[in-house]
JSON list of C-alpha atoms in Angstrom, two decimals:
[
{"chain": "D", "resi": 664, "resn": "UNK", "atom": "CA", "xyz": [-0.07, 0.11, -0.30]},
{"chain": "D", "resi": 665, "resn": "UNK", "atom": "CA", "xyz": [1.33, 3.66, -0.69]},
{"chain": "D", "resi": 666, "resn": "UNK", "atom": "CA", "xyz": [-0.19, 6.40, 1.14]},
{"chain": "D", "resi": 667, "resn": "UNK", "atom": "CA", "xyz": [1.14, 9.88, -0.82]},
{"chain": "D", "resi": 668, "resn": "UNK", "atom": "CA", "xyz": [-1.28, 12.03, 1.31]},
{"chain": "D", "resi": 669, "resn": "UNK", "atom": "CA", "xyz": [-0.03, 15.26, 2.62]},
{"chain": "D", "resi": 670, "resn": "UNK", "atom": "CA", "xyz": [3.67, 16.02, 1.95]},
{"chain": "D", "resi": 671, "resn": "UNK", "atom": "CA", "xyz": [5.26, 12.43, 2.09]},
{"chain": "D", "resi": 672, "resn": "UNK", "atom": "CA", "xyz": [4.82, 9.62, 0.77]},
{"chain": "D", "resi": 673, "resn": "UNK", "atom": "CA", "xyz": [4.47, 6.31, 3.21]},
{"chain": "D", "resi": 674, "resn": "UNK", "atom": "CA", "xyz": [5.02, 2.24, 2.24]},
{"chain": "D", "resi": 675, "resn": "UNK", "atom": "CA", "xyz": [3.39, 0.08, 3.34]},
{"chain": "D", "resi": 676, "resn": "UNK", "atom": "CA", "xyz": [6.04, -3.33, 3.17]},
{"chain": "D", "resi": 677, "resn": "UNK", "atom": "CA", "xyz": [4.31, -6.55, 4.77]},
{"chain": "D", "resi": 678, "resn": "UNK", "atom": "CA", "xyz": [6.18, -10.07, 5.33]},
{"chain": "D", "resi": 679, "resn": "UNK", "atom": "CA", "xyz": [2.90, -11.84, 4.06]},
{"chain": "D", "resi": 680, "resn": "UNK", "atom": "CA", "xyz": [0.27, -9.95, 3.02]},
{"chain": "D", "resi": 681, "resn": "UNK", "atom": "CA", "xyz": [-2.21, -12.99, 3.83]},
{"chain": "D", "resi": 682, "resn": "UNK", "atom": "CA", "xyz": [-1.48, -12.35, 7.46]},
{"chain": "D", "resi": 683, "resn": "UNK", "atom": "CA", "xyz": [-2.66, -10.81, 9.04]},
{"chain": "D", "resi": 684, "resn": "UNK", "atom": "CA", "xyz": [-2.42, -10.97, 12.86]},
{"chain": "D", "resi": 685, "resn": "UNK", "atom": "CA", "xyz": [0.78, -9.33, 14.48]},
{"chain": "D", "resi": 686, "resn": "UNK", "atom": "CA", "xyz": [1.70, -12.46, 16.77]},
{"chain": "D", "resi": 687, "resn": "UNK", "atom": "CA", "xyz": [0.63, -14.88, 14.11]},
{"chain": "D", "resi": 688, "resn": "UNK", "atom": "CA", "xyz": [4.18, -16.37, 11.34]},
{"chain": "D", "resi": 689, "resn": "UNK", "atom": "CA", "xyz": [4.78, -14.11, 8.62]},
{"chain": "D", "resi": 690, "resn": "UNK", "atom": "CA", "xyz": [2.38, -11.24, 10.01]},
{"chain": "D", "resi": 691, "resn": "UNK", "atom": "CA", "xyz": [4.98, -8.40, 10.60]},
{"chain": "D", "resi": 692, "resn": "UNK", "atom": "CA", "xyz": [4.32, -5.28, 8.44]},
{"chain": "D", "resi": 693, "resn": "UNK", "atom": "CA", "xyz": [6.39, -1.72, 8.39]},
{"chain": "D", "resi": 694, "resn": "UNK", "atom": "CA", "xyz": [5.13, 1.38, 7.06]},
{"chain": "D", "resi": 695, "resn": "UNK", "atom": "CA", "xyz": [8.45, 3.14, 5.38]},
{"chain": "D", "resi": 696, "resn": "UNK", "atom": "CA", "xyz": [8.63, 7.07, 5.07]},
{"chain": "D", "resi": 697, "resn": "UNK", "atom": "CA", "xyz": [10.06, 7.50, 1.89]},
{"chain": "D", "resi": 698, "resn": "UNK", "atom": "CA", "xyz": [11.78, 11.33, 2.19]},
{"chain": "D", "resi": 699, "resn": "UNK", "atom": "CA", "xyz": [14.40, 13.00, -0.67]},
{"chain": "D", "resi": 700, "resn": "UNK", "atom": "CA", "xyz": [17.63, 11.26, 1.53]},
{"chain": "D", "resi": 701, "resn": "UNK", "atom": "CA", "xyz": [15.92, 7.61, 0.86]},
{"chain": "D", "resi": 702, "resn": "UNK", "atom": "CA", "xyz": [17.55, 5.91, -1.87]},
{"chain": "D", "resi": 703, "resn": "UNK", "atom": "CA", "xyz": [15.05, 3.58, -3.87]},
{"chain": "D", "resi": 704, "resn": "UNK", "atom": "CA", "xyz": [16.67, 0.89, -6.01]},
{"chain": "D", "resi": 705, "resn": "UNK", "atom": "CA", "xyz": [14.90, -0.95, -8.69]},
{"chain": "D", "resi": 706, "resn": "UNK", "atom": "CA", "xyz": [16.90, -4.97, -8.99]},
{"chain": "D", "resi": 707, "resn": "UNK", "atom": "CA", "xyz": [14.51, -6.25, -11.77]},
{"chain": "D", "resi": 708, "resn": "UNK", "atom": "CA", "xyz": [16.51, -5.45, -14.95]},
{"chain": "D", "resi": 709, "resn": "UNK", "atom": "CA", "xyz": [19.91, -7.09, -15.79]},
{"chain": "D", "resi": 710, "resn": "UNK", "atom": "CA", "xyz": [21.58, -4.50, -13.16]},
{"chain": "D", "resi": 711, "resn": "UNK", "atom": "CA", "xyz": [20.49, -2.80, -10.11]},
{"chain": "D", "resi": 712, "resn": "UNK", "atom": "CA", "xyz": [19.30, 1.06, -11.52]},
{"chain": "D", "resi": 713, "resn": "UNK", "atom": "CA", "xyz": [18.24, 4.12, -9.33]},
{"chain": "D", "resi": 714, "resn": "UNK", "atom": "CA", "xyz": [14.97, 4.38, -8.68]},
{"chain": "D", "resi": 715, "resn": "UNK", "atom": "CA", "xyz": [12.34, 7.33, -7.25]},
{"chain": "D", "resi": 716, "resn": "UNK", "atom": "CA", "xyz": [9.85, 7.01, -4.55]},
{"chain": "D", "resi": 717, "resn": "UNK", "atom": "CA", "xyz": [7.07, 7.19, -7.37]},
{"chain": "D", "resi": 718, "resn": "UNK", "atom": "CA", "xyz": [8.34, 4.17, -8.67]},
{"chain": "D", "resi": 719, "resn": "UNK", "atom": "CA", "xyz": [6.64, 2.07, -5.62]},
{"chain": "D", "resi": 720, "resn": "UNK", "atom": "CA", "xyz": [3.71, 1.03, -6.73]},
{"chain": "D", "resi": 721, "resn": "UNK", "atom": "CA", "xyz": [0.90, -1.62, -4.48]},
{"chain": "D", "resi": 722, "resn": "UNK", "atom": "CA", "xyz": [2.24, -5.13, -5.45]},
{"chain": "D", "resi": 723, "resn": "UNK", "atom": "CA", "xyz": [5.89, -4.91, -5.58]},
{"chain": "D", "resi": 724, "resn": "UNK", "atom": "CA", "xyz": [7.59, -7.23, -3.86]},
{"chain": "D", "resi": 725, "resn": "UNK", "atom": "CA", "xyz": [10.54, -5.02, -1.94]},
{"chain": "D", "resi": 726, "resn": "UNK", "atom": "CA", "xyz": [12.68, -4.93, 1.08]},
{"chain": "D", "resi": 727, "resn": "UNK", "atom": "CA", "xyz": [13.15, -1.71, 3.24]},
{"chain": "D", "resi": 728, "resn": "UNK", "atom": "CA", "xyz": [16.07, -0.80, 5.39]},
{"chain": "D", "resi": 729, "resn": "UNK", "atom": "CA", "xyz": [15.08, 1.24, 8.10]},
{"chain": "D", "resi": 730, "resn": "UNK", "atom": "CA", "xyz": [16.71, 4.76, 8.87]},
{"chain": "D", "resi": 731, "resn": "UNK", "atom": "CA", "xyz": [16.91, 5.68, 13.02]},
{"chain": "D", "resi": 732, "resn": "UNK", "atom": "CA", "xyz": [14.17, 4.51, 15.45]},
{"chain": "D", "resi": 733, "resn": "UNK", "atom": "CA", "xyz": [11.22, 2.18, 14.81]},
{"chain": "D", "resi": 734, "resn": "UNK", "atom": "CA", "xyz": [8.11, 3.15, 16.24]},
{"chain": "D", "resi": 735, "resn": "UNK", "atom": "CA", "xyz": [6.34, -0.33, 17.99]},
{"chain": "D", "resi": 736, "resn": "UNK", "atom": "CA", "xyz": [3.15, -0.34, 17.20]},
{"chain": "D", "resi": 737, "resn": "UNK", "atom": "CA", "xyz": [1.62, -2.08, 14.49]},
{"chain": "D", "resi": 738, "resn": "UNK", "atom": "CA", "xyz": [2.23, -1.91, 12.02]},
{"chain": "D", "resi": 739, "resn": "UNK", "atom": "CA", "xyz": [5.91, -0.48, 13.10]},
{"chain": "D", "resi": 740, "resn": "UNK", "atom": "CA", "xyz": [6.79, 2.50, 11.16]},
{"chain": "D", "resi": 741, "resn": "UNK", "atom": "CA", "xyz": [9.59, 4.10, 10.78]},
{"chain": "D", "resi": 742, "resn": "UNK", "atom": "CA", "xyz": [12.12, 6.43, 8.35]},
{"chain": "D", "resi": 743, "resn": "UNK", "atom": "CA", "xyz": [13.15, 4.47, 5.09]},
{"chain": "D", "resi": 744, "resn": "UNK", "atom": "CA", "xyz": [16.76, 4.42, 4.60]},
{"chain": "D", "resi": 745, "resn": "UNK", "atom": "CA", "xyz": [17.25, 2.17, 1.74]},
{"chain": "D", "resi": 746, "resn": "UNK", "atom": "CA", "xyz": [13.90, 0.54, -0.19]},
{"chain": "D", "resi": 747, "resn": "UNK", "atom": "CA", "xyz": [14.85, -1.94, -2.94]},
{"chain": "D", "resi": 748, "resn": "UNK", "atom": "CA", "xyz": [12.30, -3.29, -5.39]},
{"chain": "D", "resi": 749, "resn": "UNK", "atom": "CA", "xyz": [12.44, -7.14, -6.08]},
{"chain": "D", "resi": 750, "resn": "UNK", "atom": "CA", "xyz": [9.51, -7.81, -8.26]}
]
């Protein structure tokens, strides 16, 4: 899920989209806030290339790396340092 309301872009990264309970295996979820300083890469081609936050669309598989504090809510919340589009 992508939330672009307001002046920020947030992306919900889910370990397993079919699991809806945080205590079940695969139930981890995190909202990543994408900033201008966030590195976004696309690894779907022959080479890894730079991408923009606007490239993050619903249904893509991604990996995210948090920068700084992670708010321990459900879903968790953090600023994104790096997001890599897997497929």
